[in-house]
């Protein structure tokens, strides 16, 4: 019958040697293990604002690290080369949690505040996030998680106490749209609800023409967010054609500003991106 992976809402049932839809977890002798642990495909010192985080150590930098794999399949993914790749499809450099934390510490003189787990979906390999974040904390530095939030409570609990700030993609506010992307809206909402009680959280919604760009959907999204706290920053960002969605135009800038204005009726901090 195989073993069930409990990391995200897909609950993949995997036979011996089989890899889950995230491409980053496999059944190894009856145990579901991360196959991307310590395998870094991207490493860069970025401005914190690029995560994007506008209200968490603005003006500082953070060492951003990515691996491979993702449990969703957004057709507009800007990092599809690594998020949609498996372990045999790209090169990676091994970094132990201690080695990566030391790299972050060495960059303090350049304004680095810690590590951001980003680029692909970090939580498909949550064990590496947890172990590295512990090492970063030991050095008195910060941990940032950039995630789609489509994970079980158990996975969230494994890392949450080590995370100082998150940017969570709230990709839209209808279940039908989330299903198109291979996700689940209620799972993401539950993830956000828990995270905002523990760390600094900012949300990002990419405005995709004809998909999630109605005023009513933005109203519902912003109202729900405000029900948690009107202090939660929301980034309303402009879609550009990428990967499997190169057949449509970029989102209209005026529409992005219009939706941001609507969100601003409920939330104190709304930012536009890619405009």
GROMACS .gro file of C-alpha atoms in nm:
model
  275
    1UNK     CA    1   0.000   0.000   0.000
    2UNK     CA    2   0.297   0.235   0.049
    3UNK     CA    3   0.360   0.495   0.315
    4UNK     CA    4   0.180   0.829   0.344
    5UNK     CA    5   0.378   1.153   0.356
    6UNK     CA    6   0.227   1.391   0.611
    7UNK     CA    7   0.420   1.706   0.519
    8UNK     CA    8   0.152   1.878   0.310
    9UNK     CA    9  -0.214   1.849   0.217
   10UNK     CA   10  -0.147   1.611  -0.073
   11UNK     CA   11  -0.064   1.321   0.162
   12UNK     CA   12   0.119   1.136  -0.116
   13UNK     CA   13   0.114   0.757  -0.074
   14UNK     CA   14   0.459   0.642  -0.180
   15UNK     CA   15   0.588   0.295  -0.259
   16UNK     CA   16   0.948   0.201  -0.182
   17UNK     CA   17   1.179   0.430  -0.384
   18UNK     CA   18   0.894   0.648  -0.509
   19UNK     CA   19   0.921   1.027  -0.493
   20UNK     CA   20   0.627   1.255  -0.410
   21UNK     CA   21   0.476   1.518  -0.637
   22UNK     CA   22   0.702   1.777  -0.469
   23UNK     CA   23   1.009   1.594  -0.612
   24UNK     CA   24   1.183   1.641  -0.278
   25UNK     CA   25   1.054   1.356  -0.058
   26UNK     CA   26   1.091   0.981  -0.109
   27UNK     CA   27   1.004   0.652   0.053
   28UNK     CA   28   1.337   0.507   0.168
   29UNK     CA   29   1.301   0.169   0.342
   30UNK     CA   30   0.958   0.257   0.472
   31UNK     CA   31   1.046   0.610   0.586
   32UNK     CA   32   0.949   0.927   0.401
   33UNK     CA   33   1.271   1.127   0.380
   34UNK     CA   34   1.385   1.458   0.235
   35UNK     CA   35   1.607   1.410  -0.070
   36UNK     CA   36   1.702   1.778  -0.096
   37UNK     CA   37   1.850   1.812   0.254
   38UNK     CA   38   2.150   2.046   0.238
   39UNK     CA   39   2.144   2.062  -0.141
   40UNK     CA   40   2.159   2.428  -0.230
   41UNK     CA   41   2.085   2.538  -0.585
   42UNK     CA   42   2.080   2.913  -0.524
   43UNK     CA   43   2.261   3.137  -0.278
   44UNK     CA   44   2.259   3.519  -0.280
   45UNK     CA   45   2.281   3.815  -0.047
   46UNK     CA   46   1.955   4.001  -0.111
   47UNK     CA   47   1.786   4.312   0.027
   48UNK     CA   48   1.523   4.208   0.281
   49UNK     CA   49   1.269   4.405   0.075
   50UNK     CA   50   1.316   4.157  -0.211
   51UNK     CA   51   1.158   3.868  -0.016
   52UNK     CA   52   0.933   4.079  -0.010
   53UNK     CA   53   0.932   4.213   0.346
   54UNK     CA   54   0.871   4.583   0.391
   55UNK     CA   55   0.829   4.603   0.766
   56UNK     CA   56   1.101   4.369   0.893
   57UNK     CA   57   1.452   4.518   0.917
   58UNK     CA   58   1.416   4.745   0.612
   59UNK     CA   59   1.748   4.846   0.460
   60UNK     CA   60   1.920   4.528   0.575
   61UNK     CA   61   2.025   4.226   0.373
   62UNK     CA   62   1.969   3.855   0.415
   63UNK     CA   63   2.150   3.548   0.283
   64UNK     CA   64   1.892   3.377   0.063
   65UNK     CA   65   1.912   3.005  -0.001
   66UNK     CA   66   1.710   2.774  -0.224
   67UNK     CA   67   1.707   2.403  -0.304
   68UNK     CA   68   1.467   2.221  -0.540
   69UNK     CA   69   1.108   2.105  -0.535
   70UNK     CA   70   0.762   2.244  -0.463
   71UNK     CA   71   0.429   2.091  -0.361
   72UNK     CA   72   0.227   2.322  -0.588
   73UNK     CA   73   0.250   2.371  -0.965
   74UNK     CA   74   0.174   2.734  -1.042
   75UNK     CA   75   0.201   2.778  -1.422
   76UNK     CA   76   0.348   3.127  -1.377
   77UNK     CA   77   0.630   3.026  -1.139
   78UNK     CA   78   0.930   3.256  -1.181
   79UNK     CA   79   1.169   3.001  -1.029
   80UNK     CA   80   1.037   2.695  -1.215
   81UNK     CA   81   1.389   2.587  -1.311
   82UNK     CA   82   1.448   2.478  -0.951
   83UNK     CA   83   1.099   2.453  -0.800
   84UNK     CA   84   0.980   2.210  -1.068
   85UNK     CA   85   1.307   2.015  -1.085
   86UNK     CA   86   1.405   1.685  -0.926
   87UNK     CA   87   1.741   1.586  -0.780
   88UNK     CA   88   1.885   1.457  -1.109
   89UNK     CA   89   1.787   1.763  -1.311
   90UNK     CA   90   2.014   2.034  -1.177
   91UNK     CA   91   2.339   2.096  -0.999
   92UNK     CA   92   2.354   2.171  -0.629
   93UNK     CA   93   2.619   2.251  -0.372
   94UNK     CA   94   2.614   2.073  -0.035
   95UNK     CA   95   2.589   2.292   0.276
   96UNK     CA   96   2.540   2.151   0.624
   97UNK     CA   97   2.325   2.362   0.858
   98UNK     CA   98   2.637   2.473   1.047
   99UNK     CA   99   2.822   2.562   0.727
  100UNK     CA  100   2.535   2.775   0.601
  101UNK     CA  101   2.492   2.948   0.937
  102UNK     CA  102   2.865   3.029   0.937
  103UNK     CA  103   2.830   3.178   0.589
  104UNK     CA  104   2.551   3.400   0.718
  105UNK     CA  105   2.758   3.506   1.018
  106UNK     CA  106   3.055   3.594   0.798
  107UNK     CA  107   2.831   3.830   0.598
  108UNK     CA  108   2.725   4.036   0.899
  109UNK     CA  109   2.976   4.305   0.803
  110UNK     CA  110   2.782   4.350   0.477
  111UNK     CA  111   2.453   4.414   0.655
  112UNK     CA  112   2.331   4.053   0.671
  113UNK     CA  113   2.075   3.978   0.942
  114UNK     CA  114   2.047   3.601   0.886
  115UNK     CA  115   1.908   3.351   0.638
  116UNK     CA  116   1.600   3.350   0.415
  117UNK     CA  117   1.473   3.013   0.297
  118UNK     CA  118   1.329   3.095  -0.044
  119UNK     CA  119   1.344   3.052  -0.426
  120UNK     CA  120   1.188   2.704  -0.434
  121UNK     CA  121   0.936   2.591  -0.168
  122UNK     CA  122   1.148   2.552   0.146
  123UNK     CA  123   0.905   2.343   0.349
  124UNK     CA  124   0.913   2.040   0.120
  125UNK     CA  125   1.247   1.993   0.296
  126UNK     CA  126   1.141   2.134   0.633
  127UNK     CA  127   1.405   1.933   0.821
  128UNK     CA  128   1.684   2.140   0.668
  129UNK     CA  129   1.497   2.463   0.743
  130UNK     CA  130   1.453   2.353   1.107
  131UNK     CA  131   1.813   2.241   1.158
  132UNK     CA  132   1.969   2.543   0.986
  133UNK     CA  133   1.738   2.788   1.161
  134UNK     CA  134   1.852   2.647   1.495
  135UNK     CA  135   2.214   2.713   1.403
  136UNK     CA  136   2.130   3.065   1.287
  137UNK     CA  137   1.952   3.138   1.615
  138UNK     CA  138   2.259   3.021   1.809
  139UNK     CA  139   2.451   3.298   1.635
  140UNK     CA  140   2.195   3.562   1.733
  141UNK     CA  141   2.070   3.609   1.378
  142UNK     CA  142   1.727   3.602   1.211
  143UNK     CA  143   1.542   3.341   1.006
  144UNK     CA  144   1.303   3.432   0.723
  145UNK     CA  145   1.076   3.184   0.548
  146UNK     CA  146   0.921   3.252   0.206
  147UNK     CA  147   0.651   2.989   0.155
  148UNK     CA  148   0.322   2.907  -0.011
  149UNK     CA  149   0.189   2.797   0.328
  150UNK     CA  150   0.024   2.485   0.183
  151UNK     CA  151   0.141   2.254   0.461
  152UNK     CA  152   0.004   2.055   0.751
  153UNK     CA  153   0.000   2.185   1.106
  154UNK     CA  154   0.266   1.932   1.202
  155UNK     CA  155   0.509   2.069   0.943
  156UNK     CA  156   0.440   2.425   1.049
  157UNK     CA  157   0.493   2.335   1.414
  158UNK     CA  158   0.831   2.178   1.333
  159UNK     CA  159   0.978   2.508   1.213
  160UNK     CA  160   0.762   2.790   1.348
  161UNK     CA  161   0.941   2.847   1.676
  162UNK     CA  162   1.268   2.914   1.488
  163UNK     CA  163   1.125   3.159   1.233
  164UNK     CA  164   1.133   3.536   1.289
  165UNK     CA  165   0.950   3.650   0.975
  166UNK     CA  166   0.755   3.498   0.688
  167UNK     CA  167   0.627   3.608   0.355
  168UNK     CA  168   0.339   3.376   0.268
  169UNK     CA  169   0.186   3.360  -0.078
  170UNK     CA  170  -0.190   3.399  -0.054
  171UNK     CA  171  -0.239   3.329  -0.421
  172UNK     CA  172  -0.607   3.415  -0.436
  173UNK     CA  173  -0.919   3.368  -0.231
  174UNK     CA  174  -1.123   3.099  -0.405
  175UNK     CA  175  -1.089   2.725  -0.368
  176UNK     CA  176  -1.132   2.680  -0.744
  177UNK     CA  177  -0.826   2.894  -0.817
  178UNK     CA  178  -0.616   2.710  -0.561
  179UNK     CA  179  -0.715   2.377  -0.715
  180UNK     CA  180  -0.586   2.500  -1.051
  181UNK     CA  181  -0.249   2.563  -0.886
  182UNK     CA  182  -0.237   2.231  -0.704
  183UNK     CA  183  -0.306   2.380  -0.362
  184UNK     CA  184  -0.578   2.418  -0.100
  185UNK     CA  185  -0.706   2.753   0.026
  186UNK     CA  186  -0.822   2.631   0.369
  187UNK     CA  187  -0.482   2.475   0.438
  188UNK     CA  188  -0.310   2.804   0.359
  189UNK     CA  189  -0.555   3.005   0.571
  190UNK     CA  190  -0.495   2.776   0.869
  191UNK     CA  191  -0.119   2.809   0.818
  192UNK     CA  192  -0.141   3.191   0.814
  193UNK     CA  193  -0.368   3.201   1.119
  194UNK     CA  194  -0.110   3.012   1.322
  195UNK     CA  195   0.194   3.197   1.189
  196UNK     CA  196   0.063   3.546   1.270
  197UNK     CA  197   0.046   3.450   1.638
  198UNK     CA  198   0.416   3.360   1.652
  199UNK     CA  199   0.620   3.570   1.408
  200UNK     CA  200   0.613   3.869   1.176
  201UNK     CA  201   0.403   3.783   0.869
  202UNK     CA  202   0.357   3.961   0.537
  203UNK     CA  203   0.140   3.826   0.254
  204UNK     CA  204   0.183   3.839  -0.124
  205UNK     CA  205  -0.090   3.809  -0.385
  206UNK     CA  206   0.012   3.796  -0.751
  207UNK     CA  207  -0.258   3.952  -0.969
  208UNK     CA  208  -0.311   3.719  -1.267
  209UNK     CA  209  -0.542   3.853  -1.542
  210UNK     CA  210  -0.868   3.663  -1.567
  211UNK     CA  211  -0.786   3.440  -1.272
  212UNK     CA  212  -0.786   3.623  -0.938
  213UNK     CA  213  -0.818   3.987  -1.036
  214UNK     CA  214  -1.178   4.069  -0.947
  215UNK     CA  215  -1.249   4.346  -0.700
  216UNK     CA  216  -1.479   4.118  -0.499
  217UNK     CA  217  -1.207   3.855  -0.455
  218UNK     CA  218  -0.958   4.115  -0.335
  219UNK     CA  219  -1.220   4.252  -0.097
  220UNK     CA  220  -1.277   3.907   0.050
  221UNK     CA  221  -0.905   3.842   0.079
  222UNK     CA  222  -0.836   4.173   0.250
  223UNK     CA  223  -1.136   4.143   0.485
  224UNK     CA  224  -1.024   3.798   0.596
  225UNK     CA  225  -0.667   3.918   0.650
  226UNK     CA  226  -0.792   4.216   0.850
  227UNK     CA  227  -0.996   3.978   1.067
  228UNK     CA  228  -0.661   3.839   1.185
  229UNK     CA  229  -0.499   4.183   1.207
  230UNK     CA  230  -0.525   4.498   1.000
  231UNK     CA  231  -0.152   4.539   1.069
  232UNK     CA  232  -0.056   4.249   0.839
  233UNK     CA  233   0.121   4.393   0.531
  234UNK     CA  234  -0.010   4.278   0.194
  235UNK     CA  235   0.195   4.291  -0.127
  236UNK     CA  236  -0.023   4.314  -0.438
  237UNK     CA  237   0.208   4.228  -0.725
  238UNK     CA  238   0.182   4.243  -1.102
  239UNK     CA  239   0.182   3.926  -1.312
  240UNK     CA  240   0.431   3.893  -1.597
  241UNK     CA  241   0.422   3.606  -1.849
  242UNK     CA  242   0.639   3.318  -1.726
  243UNK     CA  243   0.687   2.945  -1.777
  244UNK     CA  244   0.353   2.796  -1.890
  245UNK     CA  245   0.167   3.128  -1.892
  246UNK     CA  246   0.350   3.315  -2.165
  247UNK     CA  247   0.036   3.326  -2.377
  248UNK     CA  248  -0.117   3.624  -2.198
  249UNK     CA  249  -0.032   3.985  -2.134
  250UNK     CA  250   0.117   4.122  -1.814
  251UNK     CA  251  -0.139   4.244  -1.562
  252UNK     CA  252  -0.261   4.597  -1.626
  253UNK     CA  253  -0.078   4.835  -1.393
  254UNK     CA  254  -0.396   5.033  -1.332
  255UNK     CA  255  -0.574   4.715  -1.225
  256UNK     CA  256  -0.300   4.631  -0.979
  257UNK     CA  257  -0.322   4.978  -0.824
  258UNK     CA  258  -0.701   4.954  -0.817
  259UNK     CA  259  -0.691   4.624  -0.629
  260UNK     CA  260  -0.425   4.755  -0.391
  261UNK     CA  261  -0.644   5.057  -0.323
  262UNK     CA  262  -0.936   4.826  -0.247
  263UNK     CA  263  -0.725   4.618  -0.007
  264UNK     CA  264  -0.614   4.939   0.161
  265UNK     CA  265  -0.972   4.998   0.278
  266UNK     CA  266  -0.924   4.709   0.520
  267UNK     CA  267  -0.548   4.685   0.579
  268UNK     CA  268  -0.306   4.948   0.708
  269UNK     CA  269  -0.009   4.845   0.492
  270UNK     CA  270  -0.059   4.759   0.126
  271UNK     CA  271   0.229   4.763  -0.123
  272UNK     CA  272   0.238   4.718  -0.498
  273UNK     CA  273   0.511   4.519  -0.671
  274UNK     CA  274   0.645   4.475  -1.024
  275UNK     CA  275   0.471   4.794  -1.133
   0.00000   0.00000   0.00000
